Coordinates of C-alpha atoms in Angstrom, one line a residue:
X1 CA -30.6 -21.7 -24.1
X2 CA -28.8 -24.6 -21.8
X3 CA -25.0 -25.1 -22.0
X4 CA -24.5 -28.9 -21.7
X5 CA -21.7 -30.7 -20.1
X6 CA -20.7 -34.1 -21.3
X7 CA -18.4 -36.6 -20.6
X8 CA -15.7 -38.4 -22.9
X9 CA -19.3 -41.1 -23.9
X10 CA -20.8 -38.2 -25.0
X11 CA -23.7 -38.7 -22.4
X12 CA -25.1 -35.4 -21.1
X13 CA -24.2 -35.0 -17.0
X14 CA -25.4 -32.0 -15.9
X15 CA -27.3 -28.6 -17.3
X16 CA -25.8 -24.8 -16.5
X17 CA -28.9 -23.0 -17.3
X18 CA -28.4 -20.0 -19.7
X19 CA -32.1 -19.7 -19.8
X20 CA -34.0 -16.5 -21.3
X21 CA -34.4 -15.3 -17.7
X22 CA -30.7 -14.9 -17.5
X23 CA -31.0 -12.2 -19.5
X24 CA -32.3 -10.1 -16.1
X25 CA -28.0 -10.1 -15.2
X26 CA -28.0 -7.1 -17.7
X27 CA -31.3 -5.2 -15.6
X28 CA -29.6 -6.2 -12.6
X29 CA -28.7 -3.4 -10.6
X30 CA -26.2 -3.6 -7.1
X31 CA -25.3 -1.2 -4.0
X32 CA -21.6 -2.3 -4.7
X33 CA -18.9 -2.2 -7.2
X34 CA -16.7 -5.2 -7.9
X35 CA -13.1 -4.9 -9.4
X36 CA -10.4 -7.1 -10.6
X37 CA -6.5 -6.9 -9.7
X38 CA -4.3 -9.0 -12.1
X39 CA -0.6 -9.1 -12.8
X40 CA 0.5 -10.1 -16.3
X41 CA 3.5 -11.1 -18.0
X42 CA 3.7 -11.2 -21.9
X43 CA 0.0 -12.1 -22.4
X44 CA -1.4 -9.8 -24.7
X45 CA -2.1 -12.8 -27.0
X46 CA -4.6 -13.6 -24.3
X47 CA -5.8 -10.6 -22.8
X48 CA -8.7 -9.5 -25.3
X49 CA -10.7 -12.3 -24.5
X50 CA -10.2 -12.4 -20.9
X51 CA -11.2 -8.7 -20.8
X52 CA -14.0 -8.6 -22.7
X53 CA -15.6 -11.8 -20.9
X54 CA -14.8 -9.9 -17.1
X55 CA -16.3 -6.0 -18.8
X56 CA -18.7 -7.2 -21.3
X57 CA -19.9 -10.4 -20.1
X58 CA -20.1 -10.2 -16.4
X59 CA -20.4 -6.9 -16.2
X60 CA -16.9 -6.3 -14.0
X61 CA -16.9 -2.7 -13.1
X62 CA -13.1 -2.2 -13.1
X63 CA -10.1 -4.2 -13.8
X64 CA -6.3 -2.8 -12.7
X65 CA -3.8 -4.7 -15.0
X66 CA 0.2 -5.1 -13.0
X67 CA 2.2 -5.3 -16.2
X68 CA 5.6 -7.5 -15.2
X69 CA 6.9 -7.9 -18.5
X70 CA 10.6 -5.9 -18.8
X71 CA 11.3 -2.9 -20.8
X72 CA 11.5 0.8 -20.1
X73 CA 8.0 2.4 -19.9
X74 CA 9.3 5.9 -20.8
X75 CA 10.5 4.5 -24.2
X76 CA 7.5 2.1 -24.6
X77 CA 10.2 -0.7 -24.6
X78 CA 8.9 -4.0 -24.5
X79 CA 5.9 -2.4 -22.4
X80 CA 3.2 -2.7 -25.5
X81 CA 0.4 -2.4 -22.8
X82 CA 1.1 1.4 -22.3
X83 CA 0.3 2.4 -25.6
X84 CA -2.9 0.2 -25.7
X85 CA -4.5 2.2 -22.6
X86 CA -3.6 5.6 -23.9
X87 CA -5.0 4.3 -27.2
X88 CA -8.2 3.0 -25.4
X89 CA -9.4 6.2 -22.6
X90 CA -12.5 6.3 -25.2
X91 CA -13.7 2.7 -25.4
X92 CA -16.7 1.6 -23.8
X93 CA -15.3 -1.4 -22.4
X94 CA -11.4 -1.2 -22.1
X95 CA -11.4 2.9 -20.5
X96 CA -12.4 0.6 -17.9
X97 CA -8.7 -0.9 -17.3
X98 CA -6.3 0.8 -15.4
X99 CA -2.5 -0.6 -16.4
X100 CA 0.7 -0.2 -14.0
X101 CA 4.1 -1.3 -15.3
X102 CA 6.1 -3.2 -12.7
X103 CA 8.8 -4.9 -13.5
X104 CA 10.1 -6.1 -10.3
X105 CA 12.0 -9.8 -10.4
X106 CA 11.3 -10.2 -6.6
X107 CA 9.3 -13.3 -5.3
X108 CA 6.8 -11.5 -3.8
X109 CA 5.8 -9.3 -6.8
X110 CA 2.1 -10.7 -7.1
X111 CA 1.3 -10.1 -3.6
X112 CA 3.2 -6.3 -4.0
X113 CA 0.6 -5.9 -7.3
X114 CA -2.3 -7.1 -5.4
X115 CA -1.3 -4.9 -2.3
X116 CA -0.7 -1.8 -4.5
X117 CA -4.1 -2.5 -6.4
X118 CA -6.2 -3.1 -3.1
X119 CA -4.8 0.7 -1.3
X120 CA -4.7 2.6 -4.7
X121 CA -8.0 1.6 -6.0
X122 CA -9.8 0.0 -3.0
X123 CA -13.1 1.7 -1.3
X124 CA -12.6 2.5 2.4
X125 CA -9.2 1.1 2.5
X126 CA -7.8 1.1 6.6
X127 CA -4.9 3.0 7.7
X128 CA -3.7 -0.1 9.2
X129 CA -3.8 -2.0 5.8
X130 CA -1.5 1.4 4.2
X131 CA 0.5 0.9 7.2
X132 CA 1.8 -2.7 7.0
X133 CA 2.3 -2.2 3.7
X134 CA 4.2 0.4 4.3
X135 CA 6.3 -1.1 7.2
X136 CA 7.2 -4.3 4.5
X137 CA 8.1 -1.8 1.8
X138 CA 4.4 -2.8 -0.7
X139 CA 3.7 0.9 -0.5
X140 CA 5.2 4.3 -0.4
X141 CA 3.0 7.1 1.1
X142 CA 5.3 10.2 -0.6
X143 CA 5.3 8.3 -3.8
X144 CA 5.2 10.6 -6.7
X145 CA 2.0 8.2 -7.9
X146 CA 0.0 7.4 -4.7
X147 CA -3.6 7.3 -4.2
X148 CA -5.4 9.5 -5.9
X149 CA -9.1 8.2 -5.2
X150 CA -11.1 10.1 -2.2
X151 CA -11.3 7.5 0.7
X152 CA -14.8 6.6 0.0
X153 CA -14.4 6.2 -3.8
X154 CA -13.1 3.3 -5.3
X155 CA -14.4 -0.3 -5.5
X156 CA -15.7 -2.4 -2.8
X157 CA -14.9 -5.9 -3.5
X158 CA -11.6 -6.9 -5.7
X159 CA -10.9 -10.4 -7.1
X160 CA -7.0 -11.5 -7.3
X161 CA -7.1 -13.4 -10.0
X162 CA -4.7 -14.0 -13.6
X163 CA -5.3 -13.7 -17.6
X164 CA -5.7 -16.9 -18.0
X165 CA -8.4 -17.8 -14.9
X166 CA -12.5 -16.5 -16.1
X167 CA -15.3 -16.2 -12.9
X168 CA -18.0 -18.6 -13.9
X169 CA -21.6 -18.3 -12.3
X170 CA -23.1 -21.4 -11.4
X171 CA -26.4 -22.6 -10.9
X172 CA -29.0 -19.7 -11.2
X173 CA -26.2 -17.1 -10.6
X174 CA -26.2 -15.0 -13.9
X175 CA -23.0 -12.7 -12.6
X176 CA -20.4 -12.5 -9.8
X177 CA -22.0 -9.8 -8.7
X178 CA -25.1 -11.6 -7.9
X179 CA -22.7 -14.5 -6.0
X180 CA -21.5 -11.5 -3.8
X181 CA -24.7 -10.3 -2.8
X182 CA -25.8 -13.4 -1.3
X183 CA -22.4 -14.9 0.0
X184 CA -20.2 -11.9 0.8
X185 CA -22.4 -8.8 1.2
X186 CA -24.6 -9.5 3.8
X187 CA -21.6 -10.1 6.5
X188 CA -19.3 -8.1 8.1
X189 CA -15.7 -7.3 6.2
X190 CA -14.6 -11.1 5.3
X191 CA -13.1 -12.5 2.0
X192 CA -15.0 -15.1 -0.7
X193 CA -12.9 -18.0 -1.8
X194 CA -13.2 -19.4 -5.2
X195 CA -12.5 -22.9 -6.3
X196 CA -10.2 -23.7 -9.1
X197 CA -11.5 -25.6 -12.2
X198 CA -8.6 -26.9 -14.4
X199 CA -8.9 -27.0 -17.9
X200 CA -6.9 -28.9 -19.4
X201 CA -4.8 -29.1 -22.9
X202 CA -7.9 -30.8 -25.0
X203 CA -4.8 -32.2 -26.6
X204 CA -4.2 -29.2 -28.8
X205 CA -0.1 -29.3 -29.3
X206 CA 0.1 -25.8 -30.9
X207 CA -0.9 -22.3 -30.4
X208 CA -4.3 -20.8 -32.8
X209 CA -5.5 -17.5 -33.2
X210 CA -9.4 -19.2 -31.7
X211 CA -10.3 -17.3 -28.3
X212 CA -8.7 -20.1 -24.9
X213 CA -12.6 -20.4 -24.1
X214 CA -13.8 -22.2 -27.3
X215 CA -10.1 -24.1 -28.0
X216 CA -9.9 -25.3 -24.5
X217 CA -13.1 -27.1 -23.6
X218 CA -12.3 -30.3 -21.5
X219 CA -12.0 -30.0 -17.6
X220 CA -11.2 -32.2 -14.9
X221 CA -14.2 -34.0 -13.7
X222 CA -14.2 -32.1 -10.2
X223 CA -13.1 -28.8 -8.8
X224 CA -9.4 -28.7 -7.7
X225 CA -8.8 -27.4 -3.7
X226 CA -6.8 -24.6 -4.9
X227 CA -8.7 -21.4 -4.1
X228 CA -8.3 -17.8 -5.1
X229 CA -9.5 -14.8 -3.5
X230 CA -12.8 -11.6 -3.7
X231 CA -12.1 -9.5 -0.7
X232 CA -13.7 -6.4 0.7
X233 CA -11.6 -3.9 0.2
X234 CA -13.0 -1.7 3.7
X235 CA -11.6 -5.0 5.7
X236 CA -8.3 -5.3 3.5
X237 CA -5.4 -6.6 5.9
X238 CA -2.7 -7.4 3.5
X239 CA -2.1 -10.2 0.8
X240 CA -1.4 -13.5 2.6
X241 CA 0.1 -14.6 -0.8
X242 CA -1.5 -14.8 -4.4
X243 CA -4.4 -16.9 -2.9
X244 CA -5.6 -15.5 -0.3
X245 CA -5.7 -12.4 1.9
X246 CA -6.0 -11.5 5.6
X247 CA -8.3 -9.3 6.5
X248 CA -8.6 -6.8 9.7
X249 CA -11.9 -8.4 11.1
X250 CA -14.1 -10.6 8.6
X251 CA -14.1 -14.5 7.8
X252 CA -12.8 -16.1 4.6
X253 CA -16.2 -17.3 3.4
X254 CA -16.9 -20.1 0.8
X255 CA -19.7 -20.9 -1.6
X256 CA -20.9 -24.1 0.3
X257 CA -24.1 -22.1 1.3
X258 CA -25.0 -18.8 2.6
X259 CA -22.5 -17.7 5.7
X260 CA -19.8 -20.7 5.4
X261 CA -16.6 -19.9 6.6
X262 CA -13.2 -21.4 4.8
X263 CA -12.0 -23.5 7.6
X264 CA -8.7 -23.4 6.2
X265 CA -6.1 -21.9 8.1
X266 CA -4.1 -20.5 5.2
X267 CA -7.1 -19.7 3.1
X268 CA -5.8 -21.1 0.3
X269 CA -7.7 -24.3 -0.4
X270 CA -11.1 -25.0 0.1
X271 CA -11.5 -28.7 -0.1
X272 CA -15.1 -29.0 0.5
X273 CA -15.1 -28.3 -3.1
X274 CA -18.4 -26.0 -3.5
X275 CA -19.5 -26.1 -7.2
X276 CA -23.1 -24.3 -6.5
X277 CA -22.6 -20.6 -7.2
X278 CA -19.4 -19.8 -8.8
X279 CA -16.1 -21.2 -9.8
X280 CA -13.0 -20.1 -11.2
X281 CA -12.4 -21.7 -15.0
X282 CA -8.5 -22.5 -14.8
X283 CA -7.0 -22.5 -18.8
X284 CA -3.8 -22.7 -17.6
X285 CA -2.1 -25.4 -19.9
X286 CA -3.4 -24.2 -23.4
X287 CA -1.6 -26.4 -25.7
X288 CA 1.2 -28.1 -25.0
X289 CA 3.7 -25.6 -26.8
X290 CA 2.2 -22.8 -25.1
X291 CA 2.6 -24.5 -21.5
X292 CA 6.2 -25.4 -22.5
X293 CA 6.8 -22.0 -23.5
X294 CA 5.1 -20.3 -20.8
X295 CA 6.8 -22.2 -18.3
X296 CA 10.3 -22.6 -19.5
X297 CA 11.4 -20.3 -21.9
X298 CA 9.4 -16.8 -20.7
X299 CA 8.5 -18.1 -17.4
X300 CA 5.5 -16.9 -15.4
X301 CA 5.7 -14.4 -12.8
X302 CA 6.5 -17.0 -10.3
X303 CA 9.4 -17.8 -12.1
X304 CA 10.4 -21.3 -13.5
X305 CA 8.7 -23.6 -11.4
X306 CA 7.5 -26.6 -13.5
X307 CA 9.9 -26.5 -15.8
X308 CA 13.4 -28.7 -15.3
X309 CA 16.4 -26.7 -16.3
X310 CA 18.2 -30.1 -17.0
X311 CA 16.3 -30.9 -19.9
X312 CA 14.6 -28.2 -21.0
X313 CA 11.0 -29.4 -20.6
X314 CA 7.9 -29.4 -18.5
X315 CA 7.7 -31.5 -15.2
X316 CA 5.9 -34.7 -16.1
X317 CA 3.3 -36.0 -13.0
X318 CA 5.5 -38.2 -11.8
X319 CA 8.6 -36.1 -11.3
X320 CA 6.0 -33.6 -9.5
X321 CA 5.2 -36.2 -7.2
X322 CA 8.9 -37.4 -6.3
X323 CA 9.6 -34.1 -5.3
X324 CA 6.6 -33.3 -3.7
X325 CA 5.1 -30.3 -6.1
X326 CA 1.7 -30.1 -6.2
X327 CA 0.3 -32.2 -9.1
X328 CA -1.7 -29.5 -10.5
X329 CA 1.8 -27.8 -12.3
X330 CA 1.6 -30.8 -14.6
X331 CA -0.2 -30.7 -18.1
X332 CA -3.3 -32.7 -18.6
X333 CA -5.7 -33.5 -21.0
X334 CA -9.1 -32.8 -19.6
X335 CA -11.9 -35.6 -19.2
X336 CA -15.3 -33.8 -19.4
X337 CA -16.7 -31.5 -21.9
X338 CA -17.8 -27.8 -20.5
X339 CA -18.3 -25.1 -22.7
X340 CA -20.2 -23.1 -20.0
X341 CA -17.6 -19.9 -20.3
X342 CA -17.6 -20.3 -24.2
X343 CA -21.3 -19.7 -24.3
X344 CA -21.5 -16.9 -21.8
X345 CA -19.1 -15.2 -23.7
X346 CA -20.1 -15.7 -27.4
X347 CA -24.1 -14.9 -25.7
X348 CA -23.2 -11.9 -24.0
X349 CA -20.7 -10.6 -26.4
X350 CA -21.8 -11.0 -29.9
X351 CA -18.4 -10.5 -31.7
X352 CA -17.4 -14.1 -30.5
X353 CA -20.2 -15.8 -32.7
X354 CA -18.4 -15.4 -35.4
X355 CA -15.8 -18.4 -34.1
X356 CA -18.6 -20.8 -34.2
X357 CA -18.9 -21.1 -37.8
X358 CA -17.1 -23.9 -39.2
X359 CA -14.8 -22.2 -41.0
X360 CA -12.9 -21.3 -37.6
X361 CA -12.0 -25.3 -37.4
X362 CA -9.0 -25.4 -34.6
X363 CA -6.2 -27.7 -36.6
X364 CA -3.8 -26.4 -33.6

C-alpha cells in the first residue's frame, strides 16, 4: 500500500512507501531499547491515540508520562491519570507507561521531567549526569522514590517529545528503531535531532471525538527548523532545555545522512531540514477552539505564551512578528495533504479502521 501526499491541486507530489515489505518492522528485531519521556497537562482527550501509535505502531518499548495537571494524587484530585495506570498493569500495550504526577508551576518543569525520566529510567545513566542534577535541585538521591532500576537495566535511547508530536519514518524506514540503528547506534554516546513538521488546523474550528491523525491532515509544505531530541541515555549530560540535551561526550547528530553532526550550537534547530529518515509530525493547533483553549484558558506547560491577556485570544502572525516570537506559535491552516501517520496508524493498529468509514464524517 503507498500513502500519497498531495497538494491543495490535488496533484500527487511525492510517495511514503507502506509497501508489503514494511510489514518486516514487526520481525524486526534490535540490540537496544528505545523509550519515550513526555510531560502532559490535561490531555487525556489526546493521549489514547498518541499512545497506541508510539506502543502499537512503532513498536516504542517504553513511554514515562510527567503528569503537570493540579490536584492532590493521594485523593486522585484532578489527577485522572493515576487511576488509569493502576487500572491498566495488565494491558498489553498501556502496562508499558509509567506515570509520575508533578505538578510543579516552575519554568523549568519540562527539563526537570525530562531530567527525572532520563536518571530514573535511563540504561547506564553517569554519576556525573545524577550529580548535576543534583547540584540544580532536578534530583534528590535520598528521595523516598529514587531509582529503582539496576544500573544496567533500563532503556538506552529516550525521545523528549509531547502528546501532541508522532515519530514518523521516512523513506524505507519502517520504525524509529530502525532510524537509530543506522544514524545514532553505530557512534559513540551523541543525541539524534528530529525535525518538526507542522500540521496545521485543516480549518476545523471545533473539537470531534475522530483520532488528531485522521482530523488534522494538511502540513506545511517543508519541515520547520525546530528540532526535538533521542538521546543515549549512557552519555546523558543534562537537559539543555525541552529541545535538546547535552551530553558528556557524543555529537548531536541529524538525519542528513549517516554520521552528520547538528552544527547548531544550541541544538535546537536543524536548518538543513533533513526529511529522508524520520520526522516529527507537529499537531499542535488542532482546531481553532482547541488552540484557543489550550493556549489561553488552560495553558500549556510553558505557560501562556501565544495568547494576549488583553484580549483574550491567540497571537495572530503579525503580532508574533512585531514582538519578535517565533512565527511557529501562530495558527495555520496547512497547505499539503499527508496522511502518512494516519495510515501507519489505522495499518498497524486495526481498531482505527473503523474511522474510515464514512459514517465518521468530521463536521467539526
Amino acid at each position: 500500500m503507498a500513502v500519497s501526499e498531495r497538494g491543495d491541486d490535488g496533484e500527487r507530489n511525492e510517495t511514503v512507501a507502506l509497501s508489503s515489505e514494511k510489514q518486516q518492522w514487526r520481525r524486526d528485531t534490535y540490540n537496544f531499547t528505545v523509550g519515550i519521556c513526555a510531560i502532559v497537562k490535561d490531555g487525556e482527550a489526546y493521549m489514547t491515540e498518541w499512545l497506541d501509535y508510539h506502543l502499537g505502531a512503532m513498536g516504542v518499548d517504553a513511554i514515562y508520562i510527567y503528569d503537570n495537571s493540579f490536584g492532590d494524587p493521594s485523593l486522585e484530585l484532578g489527577h485522572d491519570l493515576q487511576a488509569w495506570h493502576r487500572n491498566t498493569r495488565s494491558h498489553p500495550l498501556y502496562s508499558k507507561v509509567e506515570v509520575m504526577h508533578m505538578p510543579e508551576m516552575s519554568t523549568g518543569r519540562q527539563k526537570m521531567a525530562y531530567t527525572d525520566c532520563v536518571l530514573r529510567y535511563g540504561k547506564n545513566v553517569q554519576q556525573l549526569a545524577f550529580d548535576v542534577a543534583e547540584k540544580v535541585g532536578y534530583w534528590n538521591s535520598s528521595s523516598t522514590s529514587p531509582r529503582i532500576l539496576d544500573a544496567n537495566d533500563g532503556i538506552d535511547y529516550l525521545a523528549m517529545i509531547d502528546i501532541d508530536e508522532f515519530l514518523v519514518p521516512r523513506g524505507n524506514y519502517t520504525s524509529v528503531h530502525g532510524v537509530i540503528k543506522d544514524y545514532l547506534d553505530p557512534y559513540v554516546g551523541g543525541s539524534l535531532t528530529v525535525n518538526w513538521m507542522l500540521f496545521g488546523s485543516s480549518n476545523k474550528t471545533l473539537y470531534s471525538p475522530i483520532p488528531v491523525t485522521k482530523r488534522f491532515q494538511y502540513r506545511d509544505e517543508m519541515p520547520n527548523g525546530v528540532v526535538k531530541s533521542i538521546t543515549q541515555a549512557s552519555d546523558f549530560g543534562n537537559v539543555a532545555g525541552p529541545h535538546a540535551t547535552n551530553t558528556v561526550y557524543g555529537y548531536r547528530r541529524t538525519t542528513l545522512y549517516r554520521g552528520a553532526i547538528l552544527e547548531n550550537e544550541k541544538g535546537t534547530a536543524d536548518p538543513s531540514l533533513p526529511t529522508g529518515a524520520l520526522l516529527l509530525y507537529h499537531y499542535r493547533y488542532t482546531s481553532h477552539k482547541e488552540y484557543h483553549y489550550k493556549k489561553c484558558i488552560r495553558m500549556e506547560t510553558d505557560g501562556a505564551k501565544g495568547c494576549d491577556y488583553r484580549t483574550g485570544r491567540v497571537i495572530t502572525a503579525e503580532e508574533l512578528e512585531r514582538k519578535g516570537m517565533p512565527d511557529h506559535i501562530a495558527i495555520r491552516t496547512g497547505s499539503v495533504f499527508d496522511d502518512s501517520a494516519w495510515q501507519l496508524l489505522s495499518e498497524r493498529v486495526p481498531k482505527y479502521r473503523i474511522y474510515d468509514d464514512e459514517a465518521w464524517v468530521d463536521y467539526s
